[in-house]
Tab-separated table of C-alpha atoms and ligand atoms in Angstrom:
chain	number	residue	atom	x	y	z
P	1	MET	CA	95.402	91.893	125.789
P	2	LYS	CA	94.864	94.297	128.603
P	3	ALA	CA	91.313	94.543	129.982
P	4	ASN	CA	89.573	97.849	129.807
P	5	THR	CA	89.242	98.726	133.496
P	6	GLN	CA	87.652	102.135	132.944
P	7	ALA	CA	84.068	101.273	133.822
P	8	ASN	CA	82.468	103.941	131.736
P	9	LEU	CA	84.299	103.146	128.481
P	10	LEU	CA	82.959	100.889	125.730
P	11	LEU	CA	84.988	97.935	124.638
P	12	PRO	CA	86.401	98.355	121.088
P	13	THR	CA	85.366	96.264	118.116
P	14	ASN	CA	88.109	93.784	117.274
P	15	GLU	CA	90.127	94.621	114.217
P	16	ASP	CA	90.158	91.693	111.820
P	17	THR	CA	92.082	90.688	108.754
P	18	VAL	CA	91.215	92.407	105.485
P	19	GLY	CA	91.325	88.960	103.844
P	20	PRO	CA	92.490	88.397	100.260
P	21	TYR	CA	89.618	90.139	98.487
P	22	PHE	CA	89.683	93.841	99.275
P	23	PRO	CA	87.596	95.136	96.380
P	24	ILE	CA	89.764	96.512	93.597
P	25	ASN	CA	86.793	98.648	92.567
P	26	PHE	CA	87.272	100.674	95.781
P	27	SER	CA	90.510	102.010	94.305
P	28	ASP	CA	90.795	105.757	93.973
P	29	PRO	CA	93.485	107.273	91.714
P	30	LEU	CA	93.438	110.486	93.767
P	31	LEU	CA	94.783	108.523	96.713
P	32	GLU	CA	97.577	106.832	94.703
P	33	ASP	CA	99.220	109.996	93.526
P	34	LEU	CA	99.454	112.872	95.968
P	35	SER	CA	101.904	114.813	93.763
P	36	GLN	CA	98.879	115.907	91.698
P	37	PHE	CA	95.725	117.507	92.977
P	38	GLU	CA	92.852	116.627	90.664
P	39	SER	CA	92.969	116.315	86.925
P	40	GLY	CA	92.141	119.482	85.030
P	41	ILE	CA	93.085	121.812	87.847
P	42	THR	CA	95.825	124.397	87.480
P	43	ALA	CA	97.403	123.699	90.844
P	44	GLN	CA	99.758	121.248	92.421
P	45	PRO	CA	101.207	120.692	95.815
P	46	GLU	CA	104.378	122.456	96.852
P	47	GLY	CA	107.503	120.320	97.204
P	48	VAL	CA	109.797	117.841	95.508
P	49	PRO	CA	107.880	115.102	93.672
P	50	ILE	CA	109.047	111.632	94.667
P	51	ILE	CA	108.098	108.044	93.826
P	52	LEU	CA	108.265	105.568	96.635
P	53	LYS	CA	108.798	102.076	95.234
P	54	GLY	CA	108.219	99.402	97.861
P	55	ARG	CA	108.178	95.641	98.061
P	56	LEU	CA	106.138	93.821	100.711
P	57	ILE	CA	107.935	90.609	101.562
P	58	ASP	CA	106.739	87.740	103.727
P	59	ARG	CA	108.627	85.355	105.979
P	60	TYR	CA	109.624	83.144	103.073
P	61	GLY	CA	110.897	85.962	100.810
P	62	GLU	CA	107.700	85.935	98.687
P	63	LEU	CA	105.753	89.099	97.836
P	64	ALA	CA	102.683	89.673	99.990
P	65	ASN	CA	100.083	89.921	97.250
P	66	GLY	CA	96.699	91.641	97.632
P	67	THR	CA	97.822	93.972	100.411
P	68	VAL	CA	96.253	97.360	101.078
P	69	VAL	CA	98.914	100.002	101.817
P	70	GLU	CA	98.047	103.361	103.352
P	71	PHE	CA	100.237	106.427	103.667
P	72	TRP	CA	100.140	109.418	105.964
P	73	GLN	CA	102.574	112.312	105.831
P	74	ALA	CA	103.189	115.986	106.408
P	75	ASN	CA	103.339	118.427	103.515
P	76	ALA	CA	106.577	120.009	102.198
P	77	LYS	CA	106.581	122.442	105.126
P	78	GLY	CA	106.177	119.671	107.710
P	79	VAL	CA	102.500	120.311	108.494
P	80	TYR	CA	99.965	117.476	108.778
P	81	ARG	CA	96.486	118.104	107.427
P	82	SER	CA	94.696	117.244	110.662
P	83	PRO	CA	92.260	119.241	112.853
P	84	LYS	CA	95.053	120.120	115.247
P	85	HIS	CA	96.665	122.273	112.534
P	86	GLU	CA	93.498	123.884	111.211
P	87	GLY	CA	94.224	127.483	110.300
P	88	ASN	CA	97.994	126.931	110.162
P	89	PRO	CA	99.257	129.258	107.372
P	90	ASP	CA	101.647	126.536	106.213
P	91	ILE	CA	98.826	124.189	105.209
P	92	ASP	CA	99.076	123.419	101.506
P	93	PRO	CA	95.519	123.627	100.056
P	94	TRP	CA	96.575	121.203	97.268
P	95	PHE	CA	97.896	118.480	99.590
P	96	TRP	CA	96.025	116.205	101.962
P	97	GLY	CA	98.734	113.701	102.947
P	98	TYR	CA	96.618	110.566	103.048
P	99	GLY	CA	97.133	107.901	100.369
P	100	ARG	CA	95.862	104.417	99.784
P	101	LEU	CA	96.449	101.675	97.257
P	102	ARG	CA	95.962	97.950	96.883
P	103	THR	CA	98.879	96.052	95.429
P	104	GLU	CA	97.955	92.997	93.417
P	105	SER	CA	101.487	91.531	93.359
P	106	GLY	CA	102.997	92.876	96.594
P	107	ASP	CA	105.120	95.656	95.113
P	108	PHE	CA	103.867	99.195	94.797
P	109	GLU	CA	104.643	102.679	93.512
P	110	PHE	CA	103.319	105.611	95.482
P	111	LYS	CA	103.663	109.082	93.992
P	112	THR	CA	103.845	111.960	96.421
P	113	ILE	CA	106.079	114.843	97.517
P	114	MET	CA	108.962	114.690	99.966
P	115	PRO	CA	107.501	115.453	103.389
P	116	GLY	CA	109.145	118.308	105.269
P	117	PRO	CA	110.729	117.919	108.676
P	118	CYS	CA	108.196	118.537	111.467
P	119	ALA	CA	109.365	119.925	114.801
P	120	ASP	CA	111.907	117.394	116.106
P	121	ARG	CA	111.041	114.772	113.506
P	122	ALA	CA	112.955	113.840	110.371
P	123	PRO	CA	110.934	113.597	107.130
P	124	ASN	CA	108.898	110.403	107.314
P	125	ILE	CA	105.806	108.658	105.978
P	126	THR	CA	103.618	106.486	108.203
P	127	ILE	CA	102.745	103.250	106.469
P	128	THR	CA	99.734	101.096	107.417
P	129	LEU	CA	99.414	97.583	106.054
P	130	PHE	CA	96.185	95.620	105.803
P	131	SER	CA	96.953	92.141	104.522
P	132	ASP	CA	95.460	88.653	104.485
P	133	GLY	CA	96.217	86.696	107.651
P	134	ILE	CA	96.950	89.785	109.812
P	135	SER	CA	95.127	92.793	111.165
P	136	ARG	CA	96.386	96.343	110.682
P	137	ILE	CA	100.128	96.906	111.323
P	138	VAL	CA	101.956	100.216	111.198
P	139	THR	CA	105.455	101.513	110.699
P	140	GLN	CA	107.213	104.737	109.651
P	141	ILE	CA	109.766	105.082	106.948
P	142	PHE	CA	112.544	107.652	106.517
P	143	PHE	CA	114.801	108.831	103.720
P	144	ALA	CA	118.492	108.000	103.872
P	145	ASP	CA	119.567	111.265	102.099
P	146	GLN	CA	117.507	113.665	104.144
P	147	THR	CA	118.695	115.517	107.233
P	148	GLY	CA	117.447	114.977	110.759
P	149	ASN	CA	117.614	111.171	110.840
P	150	ALA	CA	120.430	111.212	113.378
P	151	SER	CA	118.287	113.090	115.896
P	152	ASP	CA	114.835	111.653	115.117
P	153	PRO	CA	113.423	110.326	118.397
P	154	LEU	CA	111.685	107.358	116.794
P	155	LEU	CA	114.679	106.291	114.662
P	156	GLN	CA	117.010	106.796	117.618
P	157	SER	CA	114.874	104.498	119.790
P	158	LEU	CA	115.941	101.637	117.485
P	159	SER	CA	119.159	99.704	116.954
P	160	ARG	CA	121.377	100.776	114.046
P	161	GLU	CA	120.390	97.689	112.152
P	162	ASP	CA	116.681	98.430	112.573
P	163	GLN	CA	117.181	102.096	111.632
P	164	ALA	CA	118.621	100.965	108.313
P	165	LYS	CA	115.562	98.812	107.641
P	166	LEU	CA	113.315	101.863	107.812
P	167	SER	CA	115.451	104.031	105.464
P	168	ALA	CA	114.287	104.365	101.889
P	169	ARG	CA	117.188	104.779	99.480
P	170	HIS	CA	117.422	107.269	96.626
P	171	GLU	CA	117.801	105.299	93.381
P	172	GLY	CA	117.581	107.468	90.348
P	173	GLN	CA	115.047	109.634	88.694
P	174	SER	CA	111.836	108.940	86.825
P	175	ASP	CA	111.163	110.089	83.255
P	176	CYS	CA	109.192	113.032	84.533
P	177	GLY	CA	111.902	114.069	86.967
P	178	SER	CA	110.639	112.616	90.256
P	179	LYS	CA	113.237	111.268	92.653
P	180	ILE	CA	112.823	107.513	93.114
P	181	TYR	CA	113.180	105.968	96.524
P	182	THR	CA	113.097	102.246	97.215
P	183	ILE	CA	112.283	100.249	100.389
P	184	ASP	CA	111.808	96.595	101.201
P	185	ILE	CA	109.109	96.076	103.820
P	186	VAL	CA	109.847	92.638	105.211
P	187	MET	CA	106.782	91.741	107.243
P	188	ALA	CA	108.098	88.650	109.095
P	189	GLY	CA	111.167	86.595	109.636
P	190	GLU	CA	114.916	87.182	109.448
P	191	ASN	CA	115.059	90.720	108.086
P	192	GLU	CA	111.738	91.794	109.570
P	193	ILE	CA	111.398	95.559	109.849
P	194	PRO	CA	110.208	97.173	113.075
P	195	PHE	CA	106.463	97.691	113.430
P	196	PHE	CA	105.013	99.944	116.120
P	197	ASP	CA	102.362	99.603	118.797
P	198	ASP	CA	100.003	102.549	118.262
P	199	LEU	CA	97.179	101.442	120.501
P	200	ILE	CA	96.423	103.683	123.440
P	201	ARG	CA	94.124	102.599	126.166
P	202	GLU	CA	92.226	105.660	127.335
P	203	GLY	CA	92.888	106.534	130.918
P	204	GLU	CA	96.538	105.288	130.706
N	1	MET	CA	112.830	100.894	125.654
N	2	PRO	CA	112.285	99.297	122.297
N	3	ASN	CA	110.706	95.932	121.755
N	4	SER	CA	108.124	95.995	124.529
N	5	GLY	CA	104.803	96.540	122.762
N	6	ARG	CA	102.239	93.885	121.951
N	7	ARG	CA	103.204	90.568	120.460
N	8	LEU	CA	101.032	89.674	117.519
N	9	GLU	CA	99.690	86.122	117.402
N	10	ILE	CA	99.439	83.788	114.446
N	11	GLY	CA	96.043	82.464	113.436
N	12	PRO	CA	95.918	78.702	113.850
N	13	THR	CA	95.564	76.820	110.498
N	14	ASP	CA	96.056	80.132	108.622
N	15	ASN	CA	99.049	79.811	106.246
N	16	THR	CA	98.996	83.512	105.259
N	17	SER	CA	99.029	84.485	108.917
N	18	ASP	CA	102.220	82.396	109.325
N	19	GLN	CA	103.764	84.069	106.290
N	20	ARG	CA	102.918	87.637	107.185
N	21	THR	CA	102.701	88.075	110.943
N	22	PRO	CA	105.631	89.983	112.416
N	23	ARG	CA	107.525	87.798	114.877
N	24	ASN	CA	109.141	90.518	116.937
N	25	ARG	CA	107.138	92.379	119.505
N	26	LEU	CA	105.757	95.702	118.313
N	27	ARG	CA	108.014	98.593	119.322
N	28	LEU	CA	106.846	101.370	121.617
N	29	ILE	CA	106.438	104.805	120.056
N	30	PRO	CA	108.251	107.651	121.881
N	31	GLU	CA	105.572	110.071	123.125
N	32	ILE	CA	106.789	112.885	120.849
N	33	ALA	CA	106.231	110.748	117.746
N	34	ARG	CA	102.831	109.366	118.722
N	35	GLU	CA	100.597	111.870	117.018
N	36	SER	CA	102.337	111.373	113.687
N	37	PHE	CA	101.022	107.788	113.631
N	38	ALA	CA	97.331	108.794	113.576
N	39	PRO	CA	96.206	109.427	110.002
N	40	TYR	CA	93.362	111.793	109.334
N	41	VAL	CA	91.387	110.478	106.386
N	42	PRO	CA	90.059	113.369	104.296
N	43	GLN	CA	86.439	113.552	103.203
N	44	ARG	CA	87.223	113.438	99.525
N	45	GLY	CA	87.853	111.103	96.667
N	46	LEU	CA	86.173	109.789	93.616
N	47	SER	CA	84.840	106.773	95.506
N	48	ARG	CA	82.603	108.737	97.776
N	49	GLN	CA	79.187	107.858	96.407
N	50	ASN	CA	76.525	106.236	98.513
N	51	ASP	CA	75.777	102.661	97.483
N	52	TRP	CA	73.712	101.096	100.288
N	53	ASP	CA	71.764	98.281	98.599
N	54	LEU	CA	74.079	95.339	97.808
N	55	THR	CA	71.088	93.039	97.203
N	56	ARG	CA	70.945	94.355	93.606
N	57	ILE	CA	73.670	95.358	91.201
N	58	ALA	CA	71.630	98.455	90.343
N	59	PRO	CA	68.171	99.726	91.371
N	60	ASP	CA	66.687	98.681	88.013
N	61	LEU	CA	67.908	95.080	88.221
N	62	PRO	CA	66.471	92.028	89.987
N	63	ARG	CA	67.417	91.010	93.461
N	64	ALA	CA	70.226	88.476	93.987
N	65	GLU	CA	69.603	84.949	95.271
N	66	GLY	CA	69.515	84.217	98.968
N	67	VAL	CA	68.361	85.867	102.152
N	68	ALA	CA	68.188	89.670	101.992
N	69	ILE	CA	69.276	91.294	105.262
N	70	GLU	CA	69.565	94.760	106.686
N	71	VAL	CA	72.694	95.546	108.672
N	72	SER	CA	72.590	98.625	110.866
N	73	GLY	CA	74.325	100.044	113.889
N	74	LYS	CA	76.103	102.988	115.427
N	75	LEU	CA	79.724	104.009	114.961
N	76	GLN	CA	81.245	105.491	118.057
N	77	ASN	CA	84.426	105.807	120.043
N	78	GLU	CA	85.210	104.221	123.382
N	79	ARG	CA	83.563	107.090	125.244
N	80	GLY	CA	80.314	106.532	123.313
N	81	THR	CA	80.745	109.697	121.193
N	82	PRO	CA	79.074	109.086	117.820
N	83	ILE	CA	81.351	109.341	114.755
N	84	SER	CA	79.449	111.107	112.008
N	85	ASN	CA	80.069	111.297	108.296
N	86	ALA	CA	82.503	108.334	108.297
N	87	MET	CA	82.683	106.045	105.272
N	88	LEU	CA	81.992	102.318	105.589
N	89	GLU	CA	83.239	100.187	102.687
N	90	ILE	CA	81.460	96.829	102.640
N	91	TRP	CA	82.184	93.635	100.794
N	92	ASN	CA	80.827	90.086	101.194
N	93	ALA	CA	80.546	86.817	99.297
N	94	ASN	CA	77.321	85.844	97.536
N	95	HIS	CA	74.705	83.428	98.817
N	96	PHE	CA	76.895	80.495	97.717
N	97	GLY	CA	80.189	81.829	99.221
N	98	ARG	CA	81.887	83.309	96.177
N	99	TYR	CA	83.320	86.767	95.685
N	100	ARG	CA	83.018	88.569	92.388
N	101	HIS	CA	86.677	89.454	92.795
N	102	ILE	CA	89.041	88.773	89.941
N	103	GLU	CA	91.356	86.921	92.319
N	104	ASP	CA	88.705	84.577	93.741
N	105	HIS	CA	89.346	81.502	91.587
N	106	SER	CA	87.094	79.086	93.432
N	107	ASN	CA	84.552	77.123	91.425
N	108	ILE	CA	81.628	78.167	93.606
N	109	PRO	CA	78.927	79.742	91.354
N	110	LEU	CA	78.699	83.467	90.770
N	111	ASP	CA	75.237	85.061	90.998
N	112	GLU	CA	74.417	87.083	87.923
N	113	HIS	CA	72.573	89.560	90.129
N	114	PHE	CA	75.162	90.073	92.861
N	115	LEU	CA	78.175	92.358	92.937
N	116	GLY	CA	78.908	92.280	96.634
N	117	THR	CA	80.553	95.685	97.243
N	118	GLY	CA	79.071	98.879	98.524
N	119	ARG	CA	79.608	101.954	100.669
N	120	VAL	CA	77.611	104.022	103.087
N	121	PHE	CA	78.170	106.936	105.411
N	122	THR	CA	77.253	107.481	109.052
N	123	ASP	CA	74.700	110.152	109.808
N	124	SER	CA	75.008	112.974	112.385
N	125	GLU	CA	74.307	110.439	115.173
N	126	GLY	CA	76.897	107.963	113.901
N	127	ASN	CA	74.169	105.547	112.564
N	128	TYR	CA	74.609	103.553	109.371
N	129	THR	CA	72.404	101.142	107.443
N	130	PHE	CA	72.907	98.901	104.442
N	131	TRP	CA	71.225	95.955	102.780
N	132	THR	CA	72.990	92.885	101.488
N	133	ILE	CA	72.580	89.183	100.844
N	134	SER	CA	73.448	86.969	103.737
N	135	PRO	CA	76.790	85.490	102.568
N	136	GLY	CA	77.542	81.792	102.247
N	137	ALA	CA	80.334	80.203	104.248
N	138	TYR	CA	83.192	78.990	102.090
N	139	LEU	CA	85.880	76.314	102.364
N	140	ALA	CA	89.146	78.159	103.057
N	141	ARG	CA	91.386	75.105	103.600
N	142	PRO	CA	90.084	72.188	101.548
N	143	ASP	CA	93.106	70.106	102.681
N	144	ILE	CA	91.977	70.153	106.332
N	145	GLY	CA	88.292	70.890	105.816
N	146	ARG	CA	88.347	74.299	107.476
N	147	TRP	CA	85.601	76.754	106.517
N	148	ARG	CA	85.400	80.497	106.799
N	149	PRO	CA	82.177	81.227	108.654
N	150	LYS	CA	79.620	83.576	107.156
N	151	HIS	CA	81.040	87.125	107.429
N	152	ILE	CA	80.805	90.631	106.031
N	153	HIS	CA	83.944	92.733	105.642
N	154	ILE	CA	83.621	96.342	106.825
N	155	SER	CA	86.259	99.035	106.456
N	156	VAL	CA	85.663	102.251	108.375
N	157	SER	CA	87.487	105.494	107.491
N	158	GLY	CA	86.841	109.128	107.949
N	159	GLY	CA	88.488	111.735	110.175
N	160	GLY	CA	90.511	110.080	112.851
N	161	SER	CA	88.889	106.664	112.595
N	162	ARG	CA	90.478	103.812	110.656
N	163	LEU	CA	89.460	100.236	111.196
N	164	ILE	CA	88.973	97.105	109.171
N	165	THR	CA	86.858	94.425	110.769
N	166	GLN	CA	84.463	91.588	109.985
N	167	LEU	CA	80.880	91.074	111.078
N	168	TYR	CA	79.992	87.485	111.998
N	169	PHE	CA	76.620	85.762	112.412
N	170	PRO	CA	75.340	84.186	115.642
N	171	ASP	CA	75.197	80.394	116.124
N	172	GLU	CA	77.211	79.565	113.020
N	173	PRO	CA	78.922	76.149	113.218
N	174	ASN	CA	82.172	77.433	111.692
N	175	ASN	CA	82.673	80.378	114.054
N	176	ALA	CA	84.553	78.304	116.614
N	177	SER	CA	87.294	77.075	114.219
N	178	ASP	CA	87.985	80.438	112.532
N	179	PRO	CA	91.636	81.441	113.093
N	180	MET	CA	90.901	85.103	113.764
N	181	ALA	CA	87.953	84.220	116.022
N	182	ILE	CA	90.276	81.952	117.992
N	183	LEU	CA	92.743	84.794	118.399
N	184	MET	CA	89.965	87.133	119.607
N	185	GLY	CA	88.919	84.625	122.300
N	186	ASP	CA	85.997	85.874	124.395
N	187	ASP	CA	86.172	89.245	122.599
N	188	PHE	CA	84.912	87.510	119.424
N	189	GLU	CA	81.394	87.969	120.759
N	190	ARG	CA	81.615	91.707	120.074
N	191	ASN	CA	81.998	91.011	116.342
N	192	ILE	CA	78.788	88.976	116.131
N	193	GLY	CA	75.683	90.869	114.991
N	194	LYS	CA	72.462	90.839	117.025
N	195	PRO	CA	69.413	89.729	114.995
N	196	TYR	CA	66.261	91.859	114.872
N	197	GLU	CA	62.993	91.602	113.017
N	198	THR	CA	62.230	93.761	109.999
N	199	PRO	CA	58.453	93.613	109.530
N	200	HIS	CA	58.071	96.863	107.575
N	201	ILE	CA	60.949	96.755	105.080
N	202	ASP	CA	61.738	94.637	102.060
N	203	VAL	CA	64.372	92.343	103.669
N	204	ASP	CA	64.012	89.074	105.551
N	205	SER	CA	65.733	90.043	108.795
N	206	GLY	CA	68.126	92.515	110.395
N	207	LEU	CA	71.495	92.331	112.110
N	208	ASN	CA	72.597	95.038	114.500
N	209	PHE	CA	76.316	95.739	114.658
N	210	ASP	CA	77.523	98.689	116.735
N	211	ILE	CA	81.176	99.471	115.978
N	212	VAL	CA	83.450	100.975	118.595
N	213	VAL	CA	86.689	102.434	117.318
N	214	GLY	CA	89.323	101.967	119.957
N	215	GLY	CA	92.937	102.750	120.366
N	216	ARG	CA	95.154	105.365	118.955
N	217	ASN	CA	92.837	107.803	117.252
N	218	ALA	CA	90.854	109.223	120.097
N	219	VAL	CA	92.736	112.453	119.851
N	220	TYR	CA	90.626	113.562	116.849
N	221	PHE	CA	87.227	112.586	118.174
N	222	GLU	CA	86.576	115.795	120.123
E	1	LIG	FE1	85.956	87.102	103.316
């Protein structure tokens, strides 16, 4: 780990593993289904409802149980709900773009809407994993049937083989008409997917 | 230039770490894609109620067994800017070292007066405070006799900050053999609370833990 050479900066607290017992009573249904706003409200986000079905797989092909999965994405018009875009007319008041769930078994279903393309980026969802034995790791997944993948700068920084590992595949439709996408997130070993280094040392 | 980020290390004697730690180096993120990796956690959700006293299941119920402690500190970024209105989710084992979690199948006793989960928010100066029971250490690897040292799990989210960490206690015999502590090396010291006396409040002692959120998210701290 690189030392923090900027004399006037504080040293960060170490991230640590979430462990096996992230409290299930911290779950929040509003964060597990972004395709709805809140119950009893006549409003819903713009866009195509999708269900992302994922499996978290360890080095030995087993499901990584007890993992906390977080999601971050742009709305249907490609706008992230962050302070940088405050006042942007394309913000969807019914869509926040941040999701979280804890999977007991290691597979999950996340309901949301298809993110729009954003500037030079193909539609994608940032995925953060907190799991026993590791600290936070992050990746970004794409959709095989959406346009823009061939020119996405992140995807194109990877080998063809690795690009395929980050592409969710369209596999049918749910009873309520949502498009279903599937992805295997292999955390370690032979078919390990790419994870990304998002730490920035200030002053770099 | 792919494949030239950090290499993650595997916690010694930690089976799950062996199973789940990516073996390839982390990939670098092209500059143009960097911002998309920094989530902004909205200030909303059903779970946003304040629940600062983990020493009781509810205010009208008796206190749990063990040593009641106050934990307090300041949440800030690397430049020392306080992070206000962030949510801290807290969980720790009871006095005996058992979680009231449906997946904790150990035969360590539960405490009928201890739940062990709570949440608090930082004030306008980034300060937070909660009370809990000083957790017991527990045997994580009976086969090799390795214990998890006393620790409190803390998850920080709100705005541009997102961090999950653990607070450890000074001078604990099991600190030195903990896999994650070993990976942190000398930096482990920053995750150990600093004791203080609490003469005027209804707990036995205090532990100060200032949390500095580093890394990727500084862009939203302005
Ligand atoms: Fe723990």
